[in-house]
Structure formats: C-alpha cells, structure tokens
Short mmCIF file of N, CA and C and ligand atoms in Angstrom, two decimals:
data_model
loop_
_atom_site.label_atom_id
_atom_site.label_comp_id
_atom_site.label_asym_id
_atom_site.label_seq_id
_atom_site.Cartn_x
_atom_site.Cartn_y
_atom_site.Cartn_z
N UNK F 1 0.85 -1.20 0.00
CA UNK F 1 0.00 0.00 0.00
C UNK F 1 0.89 1.25 0.00
N UNK F 2 0.85 2.00 -1.07
CA UNK F 2 1.74 3.14 -1.21
C UNK F 2 1.10 4.46 -0.80
N UNK F 3 -0.21 4.46 -0.71
CA UNK F 3 -0.90 5.75 -0.51
C UNK F 3 -0.74 6.24 0.93
N UNK F 4 -0.15 7.42 1.08
CA UNK F 4 0.12 7.96 2.42
C UNK F 4 -1.18 8.21 3.19
N UNK F 5 -2.24 8.62 2.51
CA UNK F 5 -3.49 8.89 3.22
C UNK F 5 -4.19 7.59 3.61
N UNK F 6 -4.04 6.54 2.80
CA UNK F 6 -4.55 5.23 3.22
C UNK F 6 -3.80 4.74 4.46
N UNK F 7 -2.52 5.08 4.53
CA UNK F 7 -1.72 4.69 5.70
C UNK F 7 -2.17 5.47 6.94
N UNK F 8 -2.56 6.71 6.76
CA UNK F 8 -3.13 7.47 7.89
C UNK F 8 -4.45 6.84 8.31
N UNK F 9 -5.25 6.43 7.32
CA UNK F 9 -6.54 5.78 7.63
C UNK F 9 -6.35 4.48 8.41
N UNK F 10 -5.34 3.72 8.03
CA UNK F 10 -5.13 2.42 8.69
C UNK F 10 -4.39 2.57 10.01
N UNK F 11 -3.85 3.76 10.27
CA UNK F 11 -3.11 3.99 11.51
C UNK F 11 -1.62 3.70 11.38
N UNK F 12 -1.19 3.29 10.19
CA UNK F 12 0.24 2.99 9.98
C UNK F 12 1.10 4.25 10.00
N UNK F 13 0.50 5.36 9.59
CA UNK F 13 1.20 6.65 9.64
C UNK F 13 0.43 7.56 10.59
N UNK F 14 1.14 8.18 11.53
CA UNK F 14 0.43 9.03 12.49
C UNK F 14 -0.07 10.33 11.86
N UNK F 15 -1.15 10.83 12.39
CA UNK F 15 -1.67 12.15 11.99
C UNK F 15 -2.53 12.64 13.14
N UNK F 16 -2.67 13.94 13.22
CA UNK F 16 -3.55 14.49 14.25
C UNK F 16 -4.98 14.49 13.72
N UNK F 17 -5.67 13.39 13.99
CA UNK F 17 -7.03 13.21 13.46
C UNK F 17 -8.01 14.00 14.32
N UNK F 18 -8.76 14.87 13.66
CA UNK F 18 -9.67 15.78 14.38
C UNK F 18 -11.12 15.40 14.19
N UNK F 19 -11.41 14.51 13.24
CA UNK F 19 -12.81 14.14 12.96
C UNK F 19 -12.81 12.79 12.25
N UNK F 20 -13.82 12.00 12.56
CA UNK F 20 -13.96 10.66 11.97
C UNK F 20 -15.43 10.32 11.89
N UNK F 21 -15.89 9.77 10.80
CA UNK F 21 -17.22 9.15 10.78
C UNK F 21 -17.16 7.96 9.84
N UNK F 22 -18.30 7.44 9.43
CA UNK F 22 -18.30 6.21 8.62
C UNK F 22 -17.77 6.42 7.20
N UNK F 23 -17.76 7.68 6.76
CA UNK F 23 -17.37 7.95 5.36
C UNK F 23 -16.04 8.69 5.20
N UNK F 24 -15.69 9.52 6.18
CA UNK F 24 -14.53 10.41 6.01
C UNK F 24 -13.72 10.52 7.30
N UNK F 25 -12.49 10.98 7.16
CA UNK F 25 -11.75 11.47 8.34
C UNK F 25 -11.15 12.83 7.98
N UNK F 26 -10.80 13.58 9.00
CA UNK F 26 -10.13 14.87 8.80
C UNK F 26 -8.95 14.95 9.76
N UNK F 27 -7.90 15.60 9.30
CA UNK F 27 -6.69 15.72 10.13
C UNK F 27 -5.94 16.98 9.74
N UNK F 28 -5.01 17.37 10.61
CA UNK F 28 -4.18 18.56 10.35
C UNK F 28 -3.24 18.30 9.20
N UNK F 29 -3.11 19.28 8.31
CA UNK F 29 -2.09 19.20 7.28
C UNK F 29 -0.71 19.27 7.94
N UNK F 30 0.19 18.44 7.49
CA UNK F 30 1.52 18.36 8.11
C UNK F 30 2.34 19.63 7.87
N UNK F 31 2.10 20.31 6.75
CA UNK F 31 2.78 21.58 6.44
C UNK F 31 1.71 22.66 6.24
N UNK F 32 1.16 23.15 7.35
CA UNK F 32 0.02 24.09 7.21
C UNK F 32 0.42 25.37 6.48
N UNK F 33 -0.43 25.79 5.56
CA UNK F 33 -0.20 27.03 4.79
C UNK F 33 -1.04 28.17 5.34
N UNK F 34 -1.79 27.91 6.40
CA UNK F 34 -2.58 28.94 7.06
C UNK F 34 -2.78 28.48 8.51
N UNK F 35 -3.16 29.40 9.40
CA UNK F 35 -3.30 29.01 10.82
C UNK F 35 -4.22 27.81 11.02
N UNK F 36 -5.30 27.74 10.26
CA UNK F 36 -6.14 26.54 10.24
C UNK F 36 -5.96 25.90 8.87
N UNK F 37 -5.46 24.69 8.84
CA UNK F 37 -5.30 23.97 7.57
C UNK F 37 -5.57 22.49 7.84
N UNK F 38 -6.80 22.10 7.52
CA UNK F 38 -7.24 20.73 7.75
C UNK F 38 -7.44 20.04 6.41
N UNK F 39 -7.30 18.73 6.41
CA UNK F 39 -7.57 17.93 5.21
C UNK F 39 -8.73 17.01 5.51
N UNK F 40 -9.68 16.94 4.62
CA UNK F 40 -10.84 16.04 4.76
C UNK F 40 -10.74 15.02 3.64
N UNK F 41 -10.71 13.75 3.99
CA UNK F 41 -10.52 12.71 2.97
C UNK F 41 -11.59 11.62 3.11
N UNK F 42 -11.97 11.03 1.98
CA UNK F 42 -12.89 9.88 2.07
C UNK F 42 -12.14 8.65 2.56
N UNK F 43 -12.84 7.77 3.27
CA UNK F 43 -12.22 6.50 3.67
C UNK F 43 -11.94 5.65 2.45
N UNK F 44 -12.80 5.79 1.46
CA UNK F 44 -12.62 5.06 0.20
C UNK F 44 -11.47 5.71 -0.59
N UNK F 45 -10.55 4.90 -1.10
CA UNK F 45 -9.46 5.47 -1.90
C UNK F 45 -9.97 5.86 -3.27
N UNK F 46 -9.97 7.16 -3.53
CA UNK F 46 -10.29 7.72 -4.85
C UNK F 46 -9.09 8.59 -5.18
N UNK F 47 -8.44 8.35 -6.32
CA UNK F 47 -7.16 9.02 -6.58
C UNK F 47 -7.33 10.52 -6.80
N UNK F 48 -8.24 10.90 -7.66
CA UNK F 48 -8.39 12.32 -7.99
C UNK F 48 -9.88 12.65 -8.17
N UNK F 49 -10.16 13.93 -8.28
CA UNK F 49 -11.56 14.33 -8.54
C UNK F 49 -12.04 13.75 -9.86
N UNK F 50 -11.12 13.54 -10.80
CA UNK F 50 -11.49 12.94 -12.09
C UNK F 50 -12.07 11.53 -11.92
N UNK F 51 -11.72 10.87 -10.84
CA UNK F 51 -12.14 9.48 -10.64
C UNK F 51 -13.48 9.36 -9.89
N UNK F 52 -14.04 10.49 -9.53
CA UNK F 52 -15.34 10.48 -8.85
C UNK F 52 -16.44 10.12 -9.86
N UNK F 53 -17.36 9.28 -9.44
CA UNK F 53 -18.50 8.93 -10.30
C UNK F 53 -19.78 9.49 -9.69
N UNK F 54 -20.88 9.33 -10.41
CA UNK F 54 -22.15 9.83 -9.88
C UNK F 54 -22.51 9.13 -8.56
N UNK F 55 -22.00 7.92 -8.37
CA UNK F 55 -22.30 7.18 -7.13
C UNK F 55 -21.58 7.78 -5.92
N UNK F 56 -20.60 8.64 -6.20
CA UNK F 56 -19.85 9.28 -5.11
C UNK F 56 -20.42 10.66 -4.75
N UNK F 57 -21.50 11.06 -5.37
CA UNK F 57 -21.95 12.44 -5.16
C UNK F 57 -22.38 12.69 -3.71
N UNK F 58 -22.96 11.69 -3.06
CA UNK F 58 -23.31 11.86 -1.64
C UNK F 58 -22.05 12.03 -0.79
N UNK F 59 -21.03 11.26 -1.14
CA UNK F 59 -19.75 11.34 -0.42
C UNK F 59 -19.13 12.73 -0.58
N UNK F 60 -19.14 13.25 -1.77
CA UNK F 60 -18.53 14.56 -2.02
C UNK F 60 -19.30 15.65 -1.27
N UNK F 61 -20.61 15.58 -1.30
CA UNK F 61 -21.37 16.60 -0.57
C UNK F 61 -21.16 16.43 0.93
N UNK F 62 -21.00 15.21 1.38
CA UNK F 62 -20.72 14.98 2.80
C UNK F 62 -19.37 15.60 3.19
N UNK F 63 -18.38 15.47 2.33
CA UNK F 63 -17.06 16.08 2.61
C UNK F 63 -17.21 17.60 2.78
N UNK F 64 -18.02 18.21 1.94
CA UNK F 64 -18.24 19.66 2.05
C UNK F 64 -18.99 19.99 3.34
N UNK F 65 -19.94 19.15 3.70
CA UNK F 65 -20.68 19.38 4.94
C UNK F 65 -19.75 19.28 6.15
N UNK F 66 -18.87 18.28 6.13
CA UNK F 66 -17.90 18.14 7.23
C UNK F 66 -16.98 19.37 7.27
N UNK F 67 -16.57 19.85 6.10
CA UNK F 67 -15.69 21.03 6.04
C UNK F 67 -16.35 22.23 6.69
N UNK F 68 -17.60 22.47 6.38
CA UNK F 68 -18.25 23.66 6.94
C UNK F 68 -18.50 23.47 8.45
N UNK F 69 -18.72 22.24 8.87
CA UNK F 69 -18.88 21.96 10.30
C UNK F 69 -17.56 22.20 11.03
N UNK F 70 -16.45 21.77 10.44
CA UNK F 70 -15.14 21.98 11.06
C UNK F 70 -14.76 23.46 11.04
N UNK F 71 -15.17 24.17 10.00
CA UNK F 71 -14.91 25.62 9.94
C UNK F 71 -15.55 26.30 11.15
N UNK F 72 -16.75 25.89 11.49
CA UNK F 72 -17.42 26.46 12.68
C UNK F 72 -16.68 26.04 13.95
N UNK F 73 -16.31 24.75 14.02
CA UNK F 73 -15.63 24.24 15.22
C UNK F 73 -14.30 24.97 15.46
N UNK F 74 -13.58 25.27 14.38
CA UNK F 74 -12.28 25.93 14.52
C UNK F 74 -12.38 27.45 14.40
N UNK F 75 -13.63 27.94 14.47
CA UNK F 75 -13.92 29.37 14.59
C UNK F 75 -13.39 30.21 13.45
N UNK F 76 -13.54 29.68 12.24
CA UNK F 76 -13.19 30.47 11.05
C UNK F 76 -14.40 30.65 10.14
N UNK F 77 -15.56 30.18 10.60
CA UNK F 77 -16.76 30.27 9.76
C UNK F 77 -17.10 31.73 9.47
N UNK F 78 -17.05 32.57 10.49
CA UNK F 78 -17.44 33.97 10.30
C UNK F 78 -16.35 34.77 9.62
N UNK F 79 -15.10 34.55 10.00
CA UNK F 79 -14.00 35.31 9.37
C UNK F 79 -13.79 34.87 7.93
N UNK F 80 -14.05 33.59 7.66
CA UNK F 80 -13.99 33.08 6.29
C UNK F 80 -12.89 32.05 6.09
N UNK F 81 -13.05 31.30 5.05
CA UNK F 81 -12.13 30.20 4.78
C UNK F 81 -12.18 29.84 3.31
N UNK F 82 -11.28 28.96 2.92
CA UNK F 82 -11.22 28.49 1.53
C UNK F 82 -11.20 26.98 1.52
N UNK F 83 -11.94 26.43 0.58
CA UNK F 83 -11.97 24.99 0.34
C UNK F 83 -11.27 24.77 -1.00
N UNK F 84 -10.31 23.85 -1.02
CA UNK F 84 -9.55 23.61 -2.25
C UNK F 84 -9.46 22.11 -2.53
N UNK F 85 -9.67 21.75 -3.78
CA UNK F 85 -9.34 20.40 -4.24
C UNK F 85 -8.39 20.56 -5.42
N UNK F 86 -7.16 20.10 -5.27
CA UNK F 86 -6.20 20.14 -6.36
C UNK F 86 -6.33 18.85 -7.17
N UNK F 87 -6.25 18.97 -8.49
CA UNK F 87 -6.39 17.78 -9.33
C UNK F 87 -5.25 17.69 -10.34
N UNK F 88 -4.50 16.61 -10.22
CA UNK F 88 -3.42 16.29 -11.18
C UNK F 88 -2.30 17.33 -11.17
N UNK F 89 -1.23 17.11 -11.93
CA UNK F 89 -0.03 17.96 -11.78
C UNK F 89 -0.28 19.45 -11.99
N UNK F 90 -1.01 19.83 -12.99
CA UNK F 90 -1.21 21.27 -13.21
C UNK F 90 -2.05 21.90 -12.11
N UNK F 91 -2.85 21.09 -11.44
CA UNK F 91 -3.64 21.59 -10.31
C UNK F 91 -2.88 21.58 -9.01
N UNK F 92 -1.65 21.07 -9.04
CA UNK F 92 -0.81 21.07 -7.83
C UNK F 92 -1.06 19.88 -6.92
N UNK F 93 -1.71 18.83 -7.44
CA UNK F 93 -1.95 17.66 -6.58
C UNK F 93 -0.66 16.90 -6.35
N UNK F 94 -0.40 16.60 -5.08
CA UNK F 94 0.81 15.87 -4.70
C UNK F 94 0.45 14.50 -4.15
N UNK F 95 -0.62 14.44 -3.37
CA UNK F 95 -1.07 13.17 -2.80
C UNK F 95 -2.29 12.69 -3.60
N UNK F 96 -2.15 11.48 -4.16
CA UNK F 96 -3.20 10.97 -5.05
C UNK F 96 -4.22 10.11 -4.30
N UNK F 97 -4.81 10.73 -3.30
CA UNK F 97 -5.99 10.23 -2.59
C UNK F 97 -6.82 11.48 -2.38
N UNK F 98 -7.99 11.50 -2.98
CA UNK F 98 -8.83 12.70 -2.97
C UNK F 98 -8.87 13.35 -1.59
N UNK F 99 -8.71 14.65 -1.56
CA UNK F 99 -8.79 15.38 -0.30
C UNK F 99 -9.22 16.81 -0.54
N UNK F 100 -9.86 17.31 0.47
CA UNK F 100 -10.34 18.69 0.43
C UNK F 100 -9.54 19.46 1.48
N UNK F 101 -8.95 20.57 1.06
CA UNK F 101 -8.24 21.45 2.00
C UNK F 101 -9.25 22.43 2.61
N UNK F 102 -9.19 22.58 3.92
CA UNK F 102 -9.96 23.62 4.61
C UNK F 102 -8.93 24.58 5.20
N UNK F 103 -8.91 25.81 4.69
CA UNK F 103 -7.89 26.77 5.11
C UNK F 103 -8.52 28.08 5.56
N UNK F 104 -7.98 28.61 6.64
CA UNK F 104 -8.47 29.90 7.13
C UNK F 104 -7.64 30.34 8.32
N UNK F 105 -8.15 31.39 8.99
CA UNK F 105 -7.44 31.92 10.15
C UNK F 105 -6.57 33.11 9.80
N UNK F 106 -6.54 33.47 8.52
CA UNK F 106 -5.87 34.69 8.06
C UNK F 106 -6.50 35.07 6.73
N UNK F 107 -6.19 36.26 6.26
CA UNK F 107 -6.67 36.64 4.93
C UNK F 107 -5.81 35.91 3.91
N UNK F 108 -6.44 35.08 3.13
CA UNK F 108 -5.70 34.26 2.16
C UNK F 108 -5.47 35.08 0.89
N UNK F 109 -4.31 34.89 0.28
CA UNK F 109 -4.07 35.59 -0.97
C UNK F 109 -4.79 34.88 -2.11
N UNK F 110 -4.63 35.37 -3.30
CA UNK F 110 -5.39 34.83 -4.43
C UNK F 110 -4.96 33.42 -4.79
N UNK F 111 -3.71 33.11 -4.49
CA UNK F 111 -3.21 31.77 -4.76
C UNK F 111 -3.97 30.80 -3.86
N UNK F 112 -4.47 29.72 -4.48
CA UNK F 112 -5.32 28.81 -3.71
C UNK F 112 -4.52 28.04 -2.68
N UNK F 113 -3.23 27.84 -2.92
CA UNK F 113 -2.50 26.90 -2.03
C UNK F 113 -1.00 27.01 -2.29
P1 5GP P 201 -2.17 18.34 -2.53
O1 5GP P 201 -1.09 19.20 -3.07
O2 5GP P 201 -2.05 16.91 -3.00
O3 5GP P 201 -3.54 18.93 -2.79
O4 5GP P 201 -2.03 18.40 -0.97
C1 5GP P 201 -1.45 17.39 -0.20
C2 5GP P 201 -1.35 17.94 1.19
O5 5GP P 201 -1.07 16.87 2.06
C3 5GP P 201 -0.25 18.98 1.37
O6 5GP P 201 -0.79 20.19 1.87
C4 5GP P 201 0.71 18.33 2.34
O7 5GP P 201 1.27 19.23 3.26
C5 5GP P 201 -0.16 17.29 3.02
N1 5GP P 201 0.54 16.08 3.42
C6 5GP P 201 1.41 15.35 2.66
N2 5GP P 201 1.87 14.29 3.34
C7 5GP P 201 1.25 14.34 4.56
C8 5GP P 201 1.31 13.50 5.71
O8 5GP P 201 2.01 12.50 5.76
N3 5GP P 201 0.55 13.86 6.77
C9 5GP P 201 -0.26 14.97 6.76
N4 5GP P 201 -0.95 15.23 7.86
N5 5GP P 201 -0.33 15.78 5.68
C10 5GP P 201 0.41 15.47 4.60
ZN1 ZN P 202 -5.42 6.18 -0.51
#
C-alpha cells in the first residue's frame, strides 16, 4: 500500500485526526499554509476528482458538509475560509488520494494553495 493517506486511515502513519465518521476522516495538514489547515478525505481510496463517479456524489457533498462543520468548530466560519481540491499535476496535486483542504485563520491571498 503506497498511498500515504490510506496509511493514515489504517493507523500505519500518524496524523492528528480531528474528525472521523463512517465515510470520512479529517486531520491537520503536516505543512500548514494557514493558521487553520485541515484535510478532509474519504475513507474510500479515490485518486483524484477525475475518478469520482455519480455514485460518489453523496460522499462529495458529505465532505463539504464536514468542512463547513469543522470551519465552525475551529472558529473560522465567520472570518472566512477556503476549500480547495487540487487535481493532477497542473492543479498542484501531490497526494493521489482525494482530499479537500480547509484553510483559514488569516486573509488568504489569491493563490489557492
Ligand atoms: P495536494 O497538493 O495533494 O492537494 O495536498 C497534499 C497535502 O497533504 C499537502 O498540503 C501536504 O502538506 C499534506 N501532506 C502530505 N503528506 C502528509 C502526511 O504524511 N501527513 C499529513 N498530515 N499531511 C500530509
Ligand atoms: Zn489512498
């Protein structure tokens, strides 16, 4: 198993896990680019957004729901935040297990990540 996020899911690689349910987990980004920088990932290994099918639409909307819930929990809902999904090399994707970045806690510049 080469996927670093699958290793976090299995517990083989440590991470500061802040949320867990039957479909997703969320944890702190190891190299935060903002004061709040969380990653929300599906338990199911999906490499990129390109690999999402119509059967995953509930999962994707659930990831967004978890993101907005965590934004409130980490007190950036009112000040504002950014949700980012990078896809493939030109999109800046480095880890090929679908993930949503939740970033906030400062005024973010135009660059997404
Ligand atoms: P991407 O560029 O693929 O959208 O973002 C991958 C993110 O995962 C990066 O922000 C990077 O800092 C984070 N990351 C990479 N490896 C690890 C890891 O082992 N643990 C954690 N917590 N985050 C990681
Ligand atoms: Zn994976």
